[in-house]
Coordinates of C-alpha atoms and ligand atoms in Angstrom, one line a residue:
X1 CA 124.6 135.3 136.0
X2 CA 123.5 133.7 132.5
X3 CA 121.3 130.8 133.2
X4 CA 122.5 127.0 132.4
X5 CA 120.4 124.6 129.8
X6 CA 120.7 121.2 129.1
X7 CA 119.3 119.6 125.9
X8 CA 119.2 116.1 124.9
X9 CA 119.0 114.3 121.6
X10 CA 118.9 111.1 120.3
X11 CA 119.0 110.7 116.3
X12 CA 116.5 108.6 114.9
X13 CA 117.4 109.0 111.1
X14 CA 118.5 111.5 108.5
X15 CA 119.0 115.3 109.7
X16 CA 115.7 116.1 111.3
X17 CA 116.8 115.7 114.5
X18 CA 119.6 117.1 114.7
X19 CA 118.3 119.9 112.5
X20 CA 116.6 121.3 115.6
X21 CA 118.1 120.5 118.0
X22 CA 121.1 122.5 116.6
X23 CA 118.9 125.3 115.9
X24 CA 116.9 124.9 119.4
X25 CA 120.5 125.1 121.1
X26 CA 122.0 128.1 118.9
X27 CA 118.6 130.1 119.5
X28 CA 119.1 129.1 123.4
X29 CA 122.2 131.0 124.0
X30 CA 121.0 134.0 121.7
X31 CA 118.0 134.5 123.8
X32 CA 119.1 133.7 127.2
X33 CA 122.7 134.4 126.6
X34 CA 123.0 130.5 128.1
X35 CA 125.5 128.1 128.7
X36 CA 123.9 125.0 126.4
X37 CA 125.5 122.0 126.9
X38 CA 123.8 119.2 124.0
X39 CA 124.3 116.0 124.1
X40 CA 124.0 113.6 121.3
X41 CA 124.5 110.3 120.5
X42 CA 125.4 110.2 116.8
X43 CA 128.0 113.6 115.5
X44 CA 127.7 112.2 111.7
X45 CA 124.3 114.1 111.2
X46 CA 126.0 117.1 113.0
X47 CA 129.1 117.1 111.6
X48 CA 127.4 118.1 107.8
X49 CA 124.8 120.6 109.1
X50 CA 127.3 122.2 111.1
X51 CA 130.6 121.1 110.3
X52 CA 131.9 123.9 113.1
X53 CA 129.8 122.6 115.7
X54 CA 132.9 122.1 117.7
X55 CA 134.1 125.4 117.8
X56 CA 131.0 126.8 118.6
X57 CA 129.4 128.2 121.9
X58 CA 127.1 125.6 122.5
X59 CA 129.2 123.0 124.9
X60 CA 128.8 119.0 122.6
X61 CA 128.7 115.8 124.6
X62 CA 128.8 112.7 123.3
X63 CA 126.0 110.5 125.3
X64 CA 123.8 107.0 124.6
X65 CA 120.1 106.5 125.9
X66 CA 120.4 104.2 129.2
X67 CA 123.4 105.9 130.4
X68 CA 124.1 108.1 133.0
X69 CA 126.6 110.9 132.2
X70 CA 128.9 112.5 134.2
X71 CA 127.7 115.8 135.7
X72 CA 130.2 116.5 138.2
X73 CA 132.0 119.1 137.0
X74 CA 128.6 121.2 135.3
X75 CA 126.6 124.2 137.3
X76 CA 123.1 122.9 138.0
X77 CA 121.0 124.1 135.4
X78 CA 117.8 125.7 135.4
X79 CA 116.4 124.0 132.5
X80 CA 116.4 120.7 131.1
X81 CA 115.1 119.5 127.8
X82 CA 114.7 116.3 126.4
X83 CA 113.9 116.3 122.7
X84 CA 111.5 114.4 121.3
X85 CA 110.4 112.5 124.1
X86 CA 114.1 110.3 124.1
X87 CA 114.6 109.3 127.8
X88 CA 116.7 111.1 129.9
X89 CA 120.0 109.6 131.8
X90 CA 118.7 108.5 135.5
X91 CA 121.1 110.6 137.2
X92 CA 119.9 113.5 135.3
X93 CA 116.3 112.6 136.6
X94 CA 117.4 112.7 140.1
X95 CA 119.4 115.6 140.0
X96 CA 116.1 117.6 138.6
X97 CA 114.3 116.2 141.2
X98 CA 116.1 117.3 143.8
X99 CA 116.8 120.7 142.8
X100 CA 113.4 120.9 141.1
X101 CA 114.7 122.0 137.9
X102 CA 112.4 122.8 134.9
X103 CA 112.1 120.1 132.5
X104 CA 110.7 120.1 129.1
X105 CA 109.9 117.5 126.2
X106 CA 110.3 119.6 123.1
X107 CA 108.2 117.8 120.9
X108 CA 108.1 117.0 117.2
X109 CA 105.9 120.1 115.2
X110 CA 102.4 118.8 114.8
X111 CA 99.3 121.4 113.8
X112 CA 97.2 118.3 115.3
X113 CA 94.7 119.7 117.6
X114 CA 95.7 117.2 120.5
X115 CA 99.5 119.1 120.1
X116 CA 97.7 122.4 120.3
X117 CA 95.3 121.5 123.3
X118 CA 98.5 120.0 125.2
X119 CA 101.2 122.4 124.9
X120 CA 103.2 123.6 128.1
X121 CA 100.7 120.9 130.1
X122 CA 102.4 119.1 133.0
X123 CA 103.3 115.2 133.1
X124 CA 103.6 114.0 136.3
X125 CA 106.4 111.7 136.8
X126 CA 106.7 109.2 139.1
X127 CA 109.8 111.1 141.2
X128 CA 107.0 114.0 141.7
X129 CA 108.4 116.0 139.2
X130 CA 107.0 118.0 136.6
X131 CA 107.6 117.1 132.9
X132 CA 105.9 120.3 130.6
X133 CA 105.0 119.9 126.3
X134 CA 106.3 121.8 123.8
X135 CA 104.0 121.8 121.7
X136 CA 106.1 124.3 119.1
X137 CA 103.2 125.1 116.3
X138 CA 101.6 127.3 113.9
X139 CA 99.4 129.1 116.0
X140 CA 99.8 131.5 118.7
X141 CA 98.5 129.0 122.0
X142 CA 101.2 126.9 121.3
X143 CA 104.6 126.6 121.6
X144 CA 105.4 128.8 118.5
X145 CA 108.5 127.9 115.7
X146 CA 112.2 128.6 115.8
X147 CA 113.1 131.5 113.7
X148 CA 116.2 133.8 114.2
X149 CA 115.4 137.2 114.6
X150 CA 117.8 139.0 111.2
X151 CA 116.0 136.1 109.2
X152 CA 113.6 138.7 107.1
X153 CA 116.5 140.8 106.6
X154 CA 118.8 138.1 105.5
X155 CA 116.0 137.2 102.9
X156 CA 114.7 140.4 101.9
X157 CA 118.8 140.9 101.1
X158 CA 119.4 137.8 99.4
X159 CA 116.5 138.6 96.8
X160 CA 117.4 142.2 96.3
X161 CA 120.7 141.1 95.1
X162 CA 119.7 138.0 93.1
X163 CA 118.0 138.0 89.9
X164 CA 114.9 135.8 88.8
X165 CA 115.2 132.6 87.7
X166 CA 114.7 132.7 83.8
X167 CA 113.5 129.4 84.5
X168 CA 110.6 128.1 86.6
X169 CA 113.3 126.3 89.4
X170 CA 112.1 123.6 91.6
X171 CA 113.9 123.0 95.2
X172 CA 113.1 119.3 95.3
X173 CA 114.3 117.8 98.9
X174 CA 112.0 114.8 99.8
X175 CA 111.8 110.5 100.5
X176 CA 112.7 107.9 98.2
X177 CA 109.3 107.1 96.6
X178 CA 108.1 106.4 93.3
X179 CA 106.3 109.2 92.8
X180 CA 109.1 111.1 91.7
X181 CA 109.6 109.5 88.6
X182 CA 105.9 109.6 87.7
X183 CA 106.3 113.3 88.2
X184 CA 109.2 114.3 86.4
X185 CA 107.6 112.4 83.2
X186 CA 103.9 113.9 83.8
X187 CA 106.7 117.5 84.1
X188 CA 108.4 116.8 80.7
X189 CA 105.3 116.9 78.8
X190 CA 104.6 119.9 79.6
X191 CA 107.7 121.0 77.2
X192 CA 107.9 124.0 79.4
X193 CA 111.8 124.1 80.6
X194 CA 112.1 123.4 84.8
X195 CA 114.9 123.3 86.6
X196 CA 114.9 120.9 89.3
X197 CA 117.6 121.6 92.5
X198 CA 118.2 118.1 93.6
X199 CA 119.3 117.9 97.5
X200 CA 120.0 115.0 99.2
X201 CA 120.2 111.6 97.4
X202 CA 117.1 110.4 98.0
X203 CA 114.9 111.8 95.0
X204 CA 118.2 110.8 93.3
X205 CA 118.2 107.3 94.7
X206 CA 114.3 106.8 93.5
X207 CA 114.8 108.0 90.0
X208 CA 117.0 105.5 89.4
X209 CA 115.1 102.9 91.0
X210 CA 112.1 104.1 88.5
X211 CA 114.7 103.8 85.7
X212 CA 114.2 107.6 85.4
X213 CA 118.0 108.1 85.1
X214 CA 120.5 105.6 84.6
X215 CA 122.9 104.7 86.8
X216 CA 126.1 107.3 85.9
X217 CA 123.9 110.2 86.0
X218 CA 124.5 112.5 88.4
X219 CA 127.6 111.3 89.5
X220 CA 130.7 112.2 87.0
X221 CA 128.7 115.7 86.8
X222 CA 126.7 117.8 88.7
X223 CA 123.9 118.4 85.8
X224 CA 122.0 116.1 83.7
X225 CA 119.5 116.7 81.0
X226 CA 116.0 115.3 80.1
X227 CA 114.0 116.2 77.4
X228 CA 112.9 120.3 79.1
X229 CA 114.1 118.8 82.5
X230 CA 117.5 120.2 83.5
X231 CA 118.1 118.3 86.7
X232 CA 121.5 119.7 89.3
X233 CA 122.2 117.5 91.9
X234 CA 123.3 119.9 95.3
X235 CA 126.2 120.1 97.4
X236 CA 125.1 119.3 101.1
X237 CA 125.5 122.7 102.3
X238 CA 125.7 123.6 106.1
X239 CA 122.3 124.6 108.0
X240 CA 123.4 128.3 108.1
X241 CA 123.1 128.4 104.5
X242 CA 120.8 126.0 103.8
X243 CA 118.2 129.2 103.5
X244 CA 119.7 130.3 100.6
X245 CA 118.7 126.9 98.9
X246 CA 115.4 127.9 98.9
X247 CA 115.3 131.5 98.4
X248 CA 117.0 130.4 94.9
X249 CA 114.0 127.9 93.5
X250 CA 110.6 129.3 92.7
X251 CA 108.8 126.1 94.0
X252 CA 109.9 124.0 97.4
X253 CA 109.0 120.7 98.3
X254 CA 110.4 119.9 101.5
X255 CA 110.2 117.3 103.9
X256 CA 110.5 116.4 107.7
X257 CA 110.5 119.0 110.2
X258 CA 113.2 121.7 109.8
X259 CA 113.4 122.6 106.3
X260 CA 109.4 122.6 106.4
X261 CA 109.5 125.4 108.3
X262 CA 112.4 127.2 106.7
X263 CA 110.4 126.8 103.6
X264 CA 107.0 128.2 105.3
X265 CA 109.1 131.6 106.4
X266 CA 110.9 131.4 102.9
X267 CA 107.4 132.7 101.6
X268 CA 107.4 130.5 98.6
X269 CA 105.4 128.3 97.1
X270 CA 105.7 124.6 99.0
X271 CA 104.7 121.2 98.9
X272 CA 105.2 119.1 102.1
X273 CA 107.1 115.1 101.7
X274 CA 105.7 114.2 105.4
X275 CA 107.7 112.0 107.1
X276 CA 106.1 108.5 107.1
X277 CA 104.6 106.5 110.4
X278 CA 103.1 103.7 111.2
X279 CA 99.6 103.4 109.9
X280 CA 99.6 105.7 108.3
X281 CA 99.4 108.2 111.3
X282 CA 101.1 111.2 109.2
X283 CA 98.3 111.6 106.6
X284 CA 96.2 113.2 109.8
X285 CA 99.2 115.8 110.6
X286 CA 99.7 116.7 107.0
X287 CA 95.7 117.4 106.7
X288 CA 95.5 119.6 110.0
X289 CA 98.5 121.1 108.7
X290 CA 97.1 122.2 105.0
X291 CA 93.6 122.8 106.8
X292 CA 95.7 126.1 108.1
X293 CA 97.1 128.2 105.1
X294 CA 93.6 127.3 103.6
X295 CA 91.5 128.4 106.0
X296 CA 93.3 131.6 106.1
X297 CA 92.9 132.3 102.2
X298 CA 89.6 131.4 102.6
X299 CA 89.2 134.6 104.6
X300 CA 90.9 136.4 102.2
X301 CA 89.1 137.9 99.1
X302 CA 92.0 137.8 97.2
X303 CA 91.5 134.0 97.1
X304 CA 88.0 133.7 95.0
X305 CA 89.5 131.4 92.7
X306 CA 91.6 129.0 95.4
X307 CA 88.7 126.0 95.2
X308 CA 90.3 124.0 91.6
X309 CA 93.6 125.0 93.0
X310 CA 93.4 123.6 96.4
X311 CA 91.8 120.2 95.2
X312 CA 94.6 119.9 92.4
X313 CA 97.1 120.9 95.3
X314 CA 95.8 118.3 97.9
X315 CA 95.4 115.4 95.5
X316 CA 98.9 115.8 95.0
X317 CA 99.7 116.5 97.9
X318 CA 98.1 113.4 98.9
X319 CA 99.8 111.3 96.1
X320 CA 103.0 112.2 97.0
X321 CA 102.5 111.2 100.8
X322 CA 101.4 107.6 99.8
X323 CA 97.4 109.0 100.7
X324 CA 96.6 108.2 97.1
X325 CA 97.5 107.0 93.9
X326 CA 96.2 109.0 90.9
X327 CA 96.0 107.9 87.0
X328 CA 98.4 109.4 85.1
X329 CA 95.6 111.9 83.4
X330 CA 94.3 113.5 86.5
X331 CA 97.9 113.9 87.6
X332 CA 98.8 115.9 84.9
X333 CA 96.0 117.9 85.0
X334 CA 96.7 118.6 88.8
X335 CA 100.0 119.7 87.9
X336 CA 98.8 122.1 84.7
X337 CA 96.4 123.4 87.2
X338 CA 99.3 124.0 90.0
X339 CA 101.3 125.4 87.3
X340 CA 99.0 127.4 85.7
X341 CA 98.1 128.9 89.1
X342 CA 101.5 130.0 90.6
X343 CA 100.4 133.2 91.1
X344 CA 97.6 131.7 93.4
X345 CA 100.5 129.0 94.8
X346 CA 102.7 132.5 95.5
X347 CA 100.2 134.5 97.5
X348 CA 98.8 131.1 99.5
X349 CA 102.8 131.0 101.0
X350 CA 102.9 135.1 101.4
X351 CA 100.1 134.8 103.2
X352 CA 101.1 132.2 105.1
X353 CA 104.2 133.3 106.1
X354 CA 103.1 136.9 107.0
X355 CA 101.1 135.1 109.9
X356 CA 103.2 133.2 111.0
X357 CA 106.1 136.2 110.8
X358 CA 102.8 138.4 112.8
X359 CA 103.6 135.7 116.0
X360 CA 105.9 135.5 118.1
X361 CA 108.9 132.8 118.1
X362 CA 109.5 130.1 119.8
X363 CA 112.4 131.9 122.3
X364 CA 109.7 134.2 123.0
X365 CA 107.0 132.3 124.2
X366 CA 110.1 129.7 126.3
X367 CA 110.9 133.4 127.8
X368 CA 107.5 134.0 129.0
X369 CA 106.6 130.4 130.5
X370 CA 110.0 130.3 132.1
X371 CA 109.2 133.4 133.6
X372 CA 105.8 132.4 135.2
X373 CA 107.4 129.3 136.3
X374 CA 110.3 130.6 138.2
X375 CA 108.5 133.1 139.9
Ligands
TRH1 O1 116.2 115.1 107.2 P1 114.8 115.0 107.6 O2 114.0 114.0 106.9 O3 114.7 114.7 109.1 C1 113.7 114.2 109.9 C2 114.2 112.9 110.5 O4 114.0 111.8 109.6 C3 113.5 112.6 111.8 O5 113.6 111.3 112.3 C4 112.0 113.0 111.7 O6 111.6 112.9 113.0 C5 111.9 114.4 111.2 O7 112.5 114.5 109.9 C6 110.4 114.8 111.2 O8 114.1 116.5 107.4 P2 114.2 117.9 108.1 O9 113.5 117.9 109.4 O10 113.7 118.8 107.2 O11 115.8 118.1 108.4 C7 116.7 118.4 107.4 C8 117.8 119.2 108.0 O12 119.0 119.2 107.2 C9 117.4 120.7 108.1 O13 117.8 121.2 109.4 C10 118.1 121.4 107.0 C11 119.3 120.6 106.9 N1 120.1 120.6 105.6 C12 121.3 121.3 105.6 O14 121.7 121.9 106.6 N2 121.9 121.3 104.4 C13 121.5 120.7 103.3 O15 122.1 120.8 102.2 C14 120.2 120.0 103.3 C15 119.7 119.4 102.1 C16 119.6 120.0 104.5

């Protein structure tokens, strides 16, 4: 009998959301061979990361927080989980209760030491049941990171058939912010030729706002030319391939949740465009995060020189997350030194991703607790 799991998701903006909870149902029903039944309450992000979603394995309803949904004709599953904490449909609370049904909040990926402590903790809820975290994470007490298991050998296949970039390429997928623009001129200086992968319209959206590029560009063509800067503005591709995005640039910054991890098991050099809260809160999660791959270098002795890189890395780092604002001079001395130390840059992400590829997954660790609580 192949077990039944329910997932929930509500979209708060962009693809993030969707983003895993697509992946988090796909890797479901490879692990568990499962029915998953998702229910969302917005298709438009789904319908351009997976524009097949409908004639896929994993059963779509359309649902809105607040409502109940109609579960009569559905086996009683044996896991439920709700997605970033969004609320689940009262009759769905009732039935779990009843049948005392394993129910999980899959939370968002934080290296915070609060998300490590409380991963695959109870809640108590006031039916009696028994709400567990998942904490998913970067280190092996928590709740782990989705990753399919032919992703190495998809990667290690794409570069053997690809050729370097004779050009330094940067993967540039982040927020609108006006840091861009200060970049890409402190970047020109440097006469040295970049190519810069645009994805989304965001970075787009803020160039022109900076007066960076006028209005046409990227529009009537895909390319567009300043000074050394070749700038191509990419297709939205589906999440299946979205891998191959990065594998093609030599430098990544990424944002939100999903396609910072792809670019963490892509092994390549990465900068991080947090996704902003309130107050400020995400400056702490993107400092416990960077404390991590540092840490580990720092027990590495092939990192002697890392100190000047990592303070040019996390100034910028900082800048670009709204941390910080720093005068054009250090900024470009940041970047010479994040340039001129690549080679550092490329062996910080190997190392990094060969411990994180040493753990297990995510489906792993879901086998294991499931395990000890059905026993
Ligand atoms: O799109 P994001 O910024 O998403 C989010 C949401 O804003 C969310 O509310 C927030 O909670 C979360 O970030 C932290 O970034 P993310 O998470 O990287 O998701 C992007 C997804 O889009 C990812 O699954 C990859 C996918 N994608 C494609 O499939 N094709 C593409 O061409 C591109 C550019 C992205």
């Amino acid at each position: 009998m192949n077990p039944h799991f329910w997932l929930f998701c509500t979209v708060i903006d962009n693809f993030g959301d969707v983003g895993v909870a697509w992946r988090l149902a796909q890797a479901l029903v490879r692990k568990f061979d499962a029915t998953v039944h998702l229910w969302l309450d917005d298709f438009s992000a789904l319908q351009k990361i997976a524009p097949d979603a409908a004639q896929s394995v994993v059963q779509l309803h359309a649902w809105q927080e607040g409502q109940e949904i109609d579960i009569s004709q559905l086996e009683i599953p044996q896991l439920v989980i709700e997605t970033f904490a969004c609320t689940l449909p009262e009759n769905v609370v009732t039935l779990m209760a009843k049948h005392r049904i394993l129910w999980l909040n899959w939370e968002y990926l934080s290296a915070e030491d609060w998300a490590v402590r409380t991963h695959a903790m109870p809640s108590l809820q006031r039916n009696g049941a028994s709400k567990y975290f998942w904490q998913m994470g970067f280190l092996p007490e928590t709740g782990g990171l989705l990753r399919e298991e032919d992703l190495m050998t998809r990667a290690n296949h794409y570069s053997q058939h690809h050729a370097e970039n004779t050009d330094l390429t940067l993967f540039l997928f982040g927020y609108q912010s006006p840091v861009w623009a200060k970049w890409l001129r402190i970047w020109q200086q440097f006469q040295r030729p970049l190519t810069l992968h645009l994805a989304d319209n965001k970075i787009i959206n803020s160039l022109k706002a900076q007066q960076f590029l006028p209005e046409h560009a990227l529009i009537e063509s895909d390319v567009y030319h300043s000074g050394c800067l070749k700038l191509c503005r990419l297709p939205f591709v589906p999440q299946q391939q979205f891998d191959e995005l990065l594998w093609q640039a030599d430098i990544l910054m990424i944002r939100g949740e999903d396609s910072f991890v792809r670019a963490q098991y892509a092994g390549k050099p990465f900068m991080w465009h947090i996704y902003p809260q309130q107050e400020q809160a995400h400056l702490e999660k993107l400092a416990a995060f960077w404390r991590l791959p540092f840490h580990l270098a720092q027990n590495n002795p092939v990192f002697t020189e890392i100190k000047t890189f990592q303070a040019a890395f996390l100034a910028l780092s900082d800048e670009l997350n709204g941390a910080q604002i720093l005068d054009e001079k250090t900024c470009a001395q940041n970047w010479q030194t994040l340039f001129d130390g690549l080679p550092i840059w490329r062996l910080l992400a190997q190392n990094w991703r060969d411990y994180l590829w040493q753990q297990s997954d995510a489906m792993t660790r879901l086998a294991t607790f499931l395990a000890e609580k059905t026993k």
